[in-house]
Coordinates of C-alpha atoms in Angstrom, one line a residue:
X224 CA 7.9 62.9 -12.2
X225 CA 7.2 60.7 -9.4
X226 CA 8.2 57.5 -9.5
X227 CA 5.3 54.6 -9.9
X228 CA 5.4 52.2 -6.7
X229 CA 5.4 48.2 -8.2
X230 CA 2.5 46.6 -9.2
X231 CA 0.5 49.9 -10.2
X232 CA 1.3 50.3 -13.7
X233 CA 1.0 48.2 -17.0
X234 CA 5.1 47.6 -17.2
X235 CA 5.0 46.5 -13.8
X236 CA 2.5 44.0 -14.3
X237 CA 4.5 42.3 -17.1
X238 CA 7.3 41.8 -15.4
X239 CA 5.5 39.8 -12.5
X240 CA 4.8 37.3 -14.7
X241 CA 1.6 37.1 -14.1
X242 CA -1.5 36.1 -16.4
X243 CA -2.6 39.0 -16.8
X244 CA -1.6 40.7 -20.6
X245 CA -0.1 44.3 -20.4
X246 CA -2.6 46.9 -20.8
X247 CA -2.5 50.4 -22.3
X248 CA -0.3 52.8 -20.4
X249 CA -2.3 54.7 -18.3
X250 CA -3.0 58.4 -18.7
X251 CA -0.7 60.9 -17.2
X252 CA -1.1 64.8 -17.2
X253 CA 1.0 66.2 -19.7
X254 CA 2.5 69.7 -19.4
X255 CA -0.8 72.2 -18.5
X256 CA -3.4 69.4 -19.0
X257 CA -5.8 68.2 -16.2
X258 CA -7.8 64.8 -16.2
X259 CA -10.2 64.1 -18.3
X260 CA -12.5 63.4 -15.4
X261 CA -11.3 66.5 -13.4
X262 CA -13.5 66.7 -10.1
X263 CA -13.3 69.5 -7.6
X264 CA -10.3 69.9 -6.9
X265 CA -9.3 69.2 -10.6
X266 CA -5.4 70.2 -11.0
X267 CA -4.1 68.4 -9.0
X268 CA -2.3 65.3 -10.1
X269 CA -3.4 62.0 -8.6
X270 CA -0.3 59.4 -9.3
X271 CA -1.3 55.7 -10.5
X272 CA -1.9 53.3 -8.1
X273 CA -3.3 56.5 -5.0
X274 CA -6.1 56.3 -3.4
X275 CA -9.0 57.3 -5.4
X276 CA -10.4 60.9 -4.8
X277 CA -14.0 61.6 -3.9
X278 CA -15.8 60.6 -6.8
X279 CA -13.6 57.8 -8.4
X280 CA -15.5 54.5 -9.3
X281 CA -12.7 52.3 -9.3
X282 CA -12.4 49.5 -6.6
X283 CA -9.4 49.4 -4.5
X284 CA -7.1 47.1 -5.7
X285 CA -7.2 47.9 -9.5
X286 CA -5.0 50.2 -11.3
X287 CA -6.7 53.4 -13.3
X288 CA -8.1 51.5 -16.0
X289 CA -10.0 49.1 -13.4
X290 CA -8.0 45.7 -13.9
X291 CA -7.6 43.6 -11.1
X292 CA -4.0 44.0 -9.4
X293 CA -2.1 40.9 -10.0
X294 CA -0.5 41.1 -7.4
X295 CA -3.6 40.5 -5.7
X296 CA -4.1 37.1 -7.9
X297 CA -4.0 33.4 -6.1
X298 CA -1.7 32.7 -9.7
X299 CA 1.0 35.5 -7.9
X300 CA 4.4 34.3 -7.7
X301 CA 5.2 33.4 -3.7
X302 CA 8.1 34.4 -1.8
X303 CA 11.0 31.8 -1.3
X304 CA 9.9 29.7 1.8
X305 CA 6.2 29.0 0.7
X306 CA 5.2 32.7 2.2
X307 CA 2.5 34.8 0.3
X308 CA 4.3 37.5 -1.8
X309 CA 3.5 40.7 -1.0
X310 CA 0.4 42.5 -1.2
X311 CA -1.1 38.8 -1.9
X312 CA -4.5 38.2 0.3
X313 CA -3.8 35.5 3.3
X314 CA -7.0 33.8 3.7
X315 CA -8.2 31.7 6.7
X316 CA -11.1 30.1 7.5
X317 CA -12.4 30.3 11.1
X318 CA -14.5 27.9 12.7
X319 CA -18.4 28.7 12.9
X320 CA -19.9 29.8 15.4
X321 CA -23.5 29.0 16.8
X322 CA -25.4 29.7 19.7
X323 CA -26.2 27.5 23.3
X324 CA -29.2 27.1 24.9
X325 CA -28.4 30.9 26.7
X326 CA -28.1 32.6 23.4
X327 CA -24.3 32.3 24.2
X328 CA -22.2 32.3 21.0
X329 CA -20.6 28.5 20.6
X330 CA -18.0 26.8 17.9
X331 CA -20.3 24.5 15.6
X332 CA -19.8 20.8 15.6
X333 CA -19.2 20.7 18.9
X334 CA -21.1 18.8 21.8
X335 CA -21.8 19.9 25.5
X336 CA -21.0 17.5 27.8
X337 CA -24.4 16.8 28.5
X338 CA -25.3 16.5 24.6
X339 CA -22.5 13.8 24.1
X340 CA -24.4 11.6 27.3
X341 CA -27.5 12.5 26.1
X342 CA -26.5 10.9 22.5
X343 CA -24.7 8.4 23.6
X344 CA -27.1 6.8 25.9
X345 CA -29.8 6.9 22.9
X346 CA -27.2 4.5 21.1
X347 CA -27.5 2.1 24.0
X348 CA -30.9 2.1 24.3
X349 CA -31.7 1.9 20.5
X350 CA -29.1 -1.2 20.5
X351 CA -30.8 -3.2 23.3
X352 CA -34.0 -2.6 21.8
X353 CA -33.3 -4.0 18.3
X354 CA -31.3 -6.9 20.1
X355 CA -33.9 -7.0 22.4
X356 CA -36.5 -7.3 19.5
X357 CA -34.8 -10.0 17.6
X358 CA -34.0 -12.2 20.6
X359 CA -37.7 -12.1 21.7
X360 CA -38.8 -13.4 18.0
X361 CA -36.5 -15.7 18.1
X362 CA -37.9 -17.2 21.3
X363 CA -41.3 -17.4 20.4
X364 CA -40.5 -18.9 16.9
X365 CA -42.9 -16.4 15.1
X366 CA -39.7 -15.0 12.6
X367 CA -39.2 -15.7 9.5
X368 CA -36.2 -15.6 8.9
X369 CA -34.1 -19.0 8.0
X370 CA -33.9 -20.7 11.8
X371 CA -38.0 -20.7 11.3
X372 CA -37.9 -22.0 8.5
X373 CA -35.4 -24.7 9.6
X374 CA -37.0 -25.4 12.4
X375 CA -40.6 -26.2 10.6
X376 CA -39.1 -28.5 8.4
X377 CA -37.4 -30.1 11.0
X378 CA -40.3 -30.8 13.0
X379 CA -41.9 -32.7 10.7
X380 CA -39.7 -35.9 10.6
X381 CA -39.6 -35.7 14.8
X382 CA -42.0 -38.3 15.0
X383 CA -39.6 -40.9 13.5
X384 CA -36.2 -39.1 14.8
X385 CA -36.6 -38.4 18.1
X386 CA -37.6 -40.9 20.7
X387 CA -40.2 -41.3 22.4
X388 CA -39.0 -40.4 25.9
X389 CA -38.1 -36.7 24.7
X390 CA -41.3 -36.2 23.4
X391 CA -43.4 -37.4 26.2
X392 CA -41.5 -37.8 28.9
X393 CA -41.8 -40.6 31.5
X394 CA -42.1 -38.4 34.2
X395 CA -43.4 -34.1 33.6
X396 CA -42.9 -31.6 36.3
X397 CA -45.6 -28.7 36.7
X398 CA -44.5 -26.4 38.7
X399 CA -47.1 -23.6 39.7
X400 CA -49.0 -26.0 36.6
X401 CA -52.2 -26.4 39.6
X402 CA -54.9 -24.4 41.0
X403 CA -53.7 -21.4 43.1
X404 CA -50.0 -22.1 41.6
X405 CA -49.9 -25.6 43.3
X406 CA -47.0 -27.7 41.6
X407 CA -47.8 -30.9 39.9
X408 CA -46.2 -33.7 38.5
X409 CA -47.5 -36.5 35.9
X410 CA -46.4 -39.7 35.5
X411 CA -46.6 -41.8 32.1
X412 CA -48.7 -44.6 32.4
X413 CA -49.3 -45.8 28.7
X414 CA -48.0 -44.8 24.8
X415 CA -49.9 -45.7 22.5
X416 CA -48.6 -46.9 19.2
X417 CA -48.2 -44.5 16.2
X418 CA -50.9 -44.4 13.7
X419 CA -52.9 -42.6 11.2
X420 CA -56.0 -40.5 12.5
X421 CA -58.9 -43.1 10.8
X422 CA -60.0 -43.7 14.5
X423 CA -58.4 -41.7 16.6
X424 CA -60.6 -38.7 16.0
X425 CA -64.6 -38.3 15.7
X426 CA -65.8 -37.5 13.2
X427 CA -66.5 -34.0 13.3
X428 CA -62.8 -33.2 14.7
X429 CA -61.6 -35.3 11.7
X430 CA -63.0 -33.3 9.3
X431 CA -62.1 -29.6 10.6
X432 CA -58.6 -31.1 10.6
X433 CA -58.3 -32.4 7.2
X434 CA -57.4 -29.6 5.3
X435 CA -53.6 -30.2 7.1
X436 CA -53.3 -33.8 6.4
X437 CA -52.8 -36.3 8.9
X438 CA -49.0 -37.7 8.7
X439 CA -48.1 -39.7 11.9
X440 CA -50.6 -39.5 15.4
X441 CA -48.2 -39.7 18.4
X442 CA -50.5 -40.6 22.0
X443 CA -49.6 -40.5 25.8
X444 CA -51.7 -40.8 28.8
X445 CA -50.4 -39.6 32.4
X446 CA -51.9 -39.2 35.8
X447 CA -51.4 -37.2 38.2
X448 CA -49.4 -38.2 41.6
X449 CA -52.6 -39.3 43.2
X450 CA -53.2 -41.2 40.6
X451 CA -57.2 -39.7 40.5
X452 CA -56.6 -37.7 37.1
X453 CA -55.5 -39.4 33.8
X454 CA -54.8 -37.0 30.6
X455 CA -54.1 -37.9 26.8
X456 CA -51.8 -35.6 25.5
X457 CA -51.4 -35.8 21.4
X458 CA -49.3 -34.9 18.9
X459 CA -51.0 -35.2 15.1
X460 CA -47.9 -34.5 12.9
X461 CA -49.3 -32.7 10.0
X462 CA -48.6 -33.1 6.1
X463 CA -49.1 -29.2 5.7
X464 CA -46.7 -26.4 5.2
X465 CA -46.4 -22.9 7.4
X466 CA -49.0 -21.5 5.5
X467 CA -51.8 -24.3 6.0
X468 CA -50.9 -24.5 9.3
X469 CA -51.6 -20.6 9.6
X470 CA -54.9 -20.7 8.0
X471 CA -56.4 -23.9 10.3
X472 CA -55.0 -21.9 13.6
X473 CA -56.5 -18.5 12.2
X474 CA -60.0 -20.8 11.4
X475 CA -59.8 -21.9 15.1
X476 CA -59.6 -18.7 16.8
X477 CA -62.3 -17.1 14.7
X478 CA -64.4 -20.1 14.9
X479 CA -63.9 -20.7 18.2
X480 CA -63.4 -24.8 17.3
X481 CA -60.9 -25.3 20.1
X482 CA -64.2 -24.6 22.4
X483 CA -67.0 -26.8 21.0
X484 CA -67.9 -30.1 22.7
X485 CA -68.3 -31.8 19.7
X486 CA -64.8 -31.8 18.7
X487 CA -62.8 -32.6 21.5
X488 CA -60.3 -35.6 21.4
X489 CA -60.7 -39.1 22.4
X490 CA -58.3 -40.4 25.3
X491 CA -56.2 -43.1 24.6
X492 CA -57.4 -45.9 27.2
X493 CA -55.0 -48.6 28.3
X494 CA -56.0 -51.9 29.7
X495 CA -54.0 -52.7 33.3
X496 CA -53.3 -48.8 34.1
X497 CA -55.4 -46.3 35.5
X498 CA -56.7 -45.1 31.9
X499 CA -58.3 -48.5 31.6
X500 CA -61.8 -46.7 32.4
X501 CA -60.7 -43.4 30.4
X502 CA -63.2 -43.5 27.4
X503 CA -65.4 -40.7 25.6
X504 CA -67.6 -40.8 28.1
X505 CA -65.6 -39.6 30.6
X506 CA -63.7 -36.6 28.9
X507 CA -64.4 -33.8 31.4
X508 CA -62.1 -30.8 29.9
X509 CA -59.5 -30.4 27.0
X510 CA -57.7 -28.5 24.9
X511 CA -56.2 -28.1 21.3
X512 CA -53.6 -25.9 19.9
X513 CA -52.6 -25.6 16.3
X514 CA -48.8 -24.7 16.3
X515 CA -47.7 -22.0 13.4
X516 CA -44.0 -22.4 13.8
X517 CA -44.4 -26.4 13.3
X518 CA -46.7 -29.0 11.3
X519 CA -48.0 -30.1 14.4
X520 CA -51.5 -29.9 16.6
X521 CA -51.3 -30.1 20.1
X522 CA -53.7 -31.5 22.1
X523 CA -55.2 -32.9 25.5
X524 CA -57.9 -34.4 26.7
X525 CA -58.0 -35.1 30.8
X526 CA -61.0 -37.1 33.1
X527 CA -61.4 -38.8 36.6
X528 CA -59.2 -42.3 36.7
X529 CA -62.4 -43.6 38.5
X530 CA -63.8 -43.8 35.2
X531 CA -67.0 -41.5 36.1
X532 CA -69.1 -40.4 33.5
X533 CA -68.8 -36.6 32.8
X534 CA -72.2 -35.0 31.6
X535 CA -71.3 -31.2 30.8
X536 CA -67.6 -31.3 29.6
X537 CA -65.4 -27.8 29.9
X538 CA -62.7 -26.2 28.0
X539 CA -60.1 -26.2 29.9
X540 CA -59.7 -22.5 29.8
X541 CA -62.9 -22.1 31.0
X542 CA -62.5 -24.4 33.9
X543 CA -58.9 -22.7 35.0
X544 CA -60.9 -19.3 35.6
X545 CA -61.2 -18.2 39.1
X546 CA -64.3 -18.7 40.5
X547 CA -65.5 -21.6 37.9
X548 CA -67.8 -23.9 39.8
X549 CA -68.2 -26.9 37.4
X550 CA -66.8 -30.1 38.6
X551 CA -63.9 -30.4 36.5
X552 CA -63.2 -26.8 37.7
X553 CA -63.2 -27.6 41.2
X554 CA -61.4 -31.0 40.4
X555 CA -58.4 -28.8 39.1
X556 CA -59.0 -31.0 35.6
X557 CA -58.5 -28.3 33.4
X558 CA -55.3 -27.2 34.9
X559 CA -54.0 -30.9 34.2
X560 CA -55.1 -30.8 30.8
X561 CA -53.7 -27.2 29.9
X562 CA -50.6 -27.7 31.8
X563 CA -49.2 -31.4 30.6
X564 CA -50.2 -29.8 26.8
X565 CA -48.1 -26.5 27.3
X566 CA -45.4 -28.6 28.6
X567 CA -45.5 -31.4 26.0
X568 CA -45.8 -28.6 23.6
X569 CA -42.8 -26.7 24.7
X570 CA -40.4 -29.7 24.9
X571 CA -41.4 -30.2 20.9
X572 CA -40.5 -26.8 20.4
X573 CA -37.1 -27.0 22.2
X574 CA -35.7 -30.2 20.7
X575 CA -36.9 -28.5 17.3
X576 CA -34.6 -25.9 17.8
X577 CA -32.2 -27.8 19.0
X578 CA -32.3 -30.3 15.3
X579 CA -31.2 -26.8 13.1
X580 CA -28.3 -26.4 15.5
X581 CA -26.9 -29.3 15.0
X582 CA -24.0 -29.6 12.0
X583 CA -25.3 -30.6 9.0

């Protein structure tokens, strides 16, 4: 009889040690028998473990009665060294492939050069624009994160804390602050001393401002370097928190309030300077600006030092436009109203900001 080749027969499999139990001998022809499942040509004897003849169900890899091979197992004992035993499957796993732009086949995961640049300059860009997006809300104080928050609260005491020289300076440089860009500068002719609002305000203005409380009134009046222009510039520190202070700006935008005659400022007049003429009568343009970012309103109020009586008084934004005829227009009055309150307003802002930065 032929002999059986390892790992084709039950006996063979139990002496591998592997987990698989012996199975039934298989079938072999005995003397002038033929297989059961004889096929043309039937006679002929196939030995365990052969390939299978045309017909034969079993998978390759099985032995006659279709159980897996165990030599064939991941459990099959290795050769010394770590090898795979023999007749045990070596498996490995090639990379993936993909396709390029040319419907060239291409490993996965991997970048063209021009993919890697491409990517890494959308990092960049991304980076600069959040930075970008958080330094520019930082600069116009409209976050709300905990440096706004700090910042609010610190303007509120300014008005005791900070003297007086920082918040109206004795001397304010415009530049590019007058018509056509011209450069200005204002000197400080008066303060007046710090009050409550019972008088400082008519009527009218008095009440559209109440709903923020008056705390502290802060004055200045400066002329110009011809000395023909004087301009109050105020500061009414506020009672009111950020939200308060939000709703009375949002009331004078819609309501336009900032724009009607009947509620602009009084100047602060003082006797023995060129403001000594500077009285409601002469108010020629103004401006007023309720700040968000700090309990504070902003305003200014600016007329002839000649003490001339203004008939038909102008917002200043009005009277900055190009091609305004008015007399304050042509005088350049609103410019010296708009640009001593941005600048006032800004140096507020600044020391502010500089108050939360400073160690606690």
């Amino acid at each position: 009889m032929p002999e059986a080749r390892p790992g084709s027969g039950g006996a063979d499999r139990a002496e591998a040690g592997s987990a698989y139990a012996p199975t039934r001998p298989a079938w072999r022809p005995g003397a002038g028998e033929v297989a059961p499942d004889a096929r043309p040509g039937a006679g002929q004897e196939r030995r365990p473990g052969t390939d299978p003849g045309p017909g034969d169900a079993r998978r390759p890899g099985t032995d006659p009665e279709g159980a897996p091979d165990p030599a064939l197992s991941w459990s099959a004992p290795m050769a010394p060294g770590g090898t795979p035993g023999a007749g045990r499957p070596v498996v490995s796993f090639g990379e993936p492939e993909g396709y390029d732009e040319g419907a060239r086949p291409r490993p996965l995961g991997r970048r063209g050069r021009s993919q890697a640049v491409a990517a890494a300059a959308c990092l960049v860009l991304g980076t600069g624009l959040i930075g970008g997006a958080v330094t520019g809300s930082w600069l116009a104080g409209d976050s709300d994160g905990p440096g706004a928050r700090n910042g609010f609260a610190a303007a509120r005491d300014m008005w005791h804390n900070v003297p007086v020289d920082q918040l109206f300076p004795p001397t304010l440089q415009g530049e590019g602050a007058g018509p056509g860009g011209a450069d200005r500068t204002w000197t400080r002719i008066a303060v007046a001393p710090d009050s409550g609002c019972e008088d400082a305000f008519d009527a009218l203005l008095r009440k559209a401002l109440a709903p923020v409380g008056c705390e502290r009134l802060l004055r200045a009046t400066y002329t110009d370097a011809t000395q023909s222009h004087v301009t109050t510039v105020g500061l009414l520190f506020t009672k009111a928190d950020a939200a308060a202070m939000t709703s009375l700006a949002r009331r004078f935008d819609k309501e336009r309030l900032d724009r009607r005659t009947d509620l602009m400022p009084l100047p602060y007049a003082a006797k023995g300077t060129a403001a000594a003429d500077f009285g409601a009568g002469q108010r020629a343009t103004w401006t007023v600006s309720v700040l968000t970012d700090a309990p504070v309103v902003v305003y200014a109020v600016s007329g002839w030092a000649d003490g001339r009586t203004v008939d038909t008084p102008q917002p200043a934004e009005d009277a900055m436009e190009s091609g305004a005829t008015t007399a304050p227009a042509q005088a350049g009055l609103g410019h010296e109203a708009q640009g001593l309150a941005d600048r006032v307003e800004r140096g507020l802002r600044k020391k502010a900001g500089t108050v939360t930065e400073q160690p606690s």
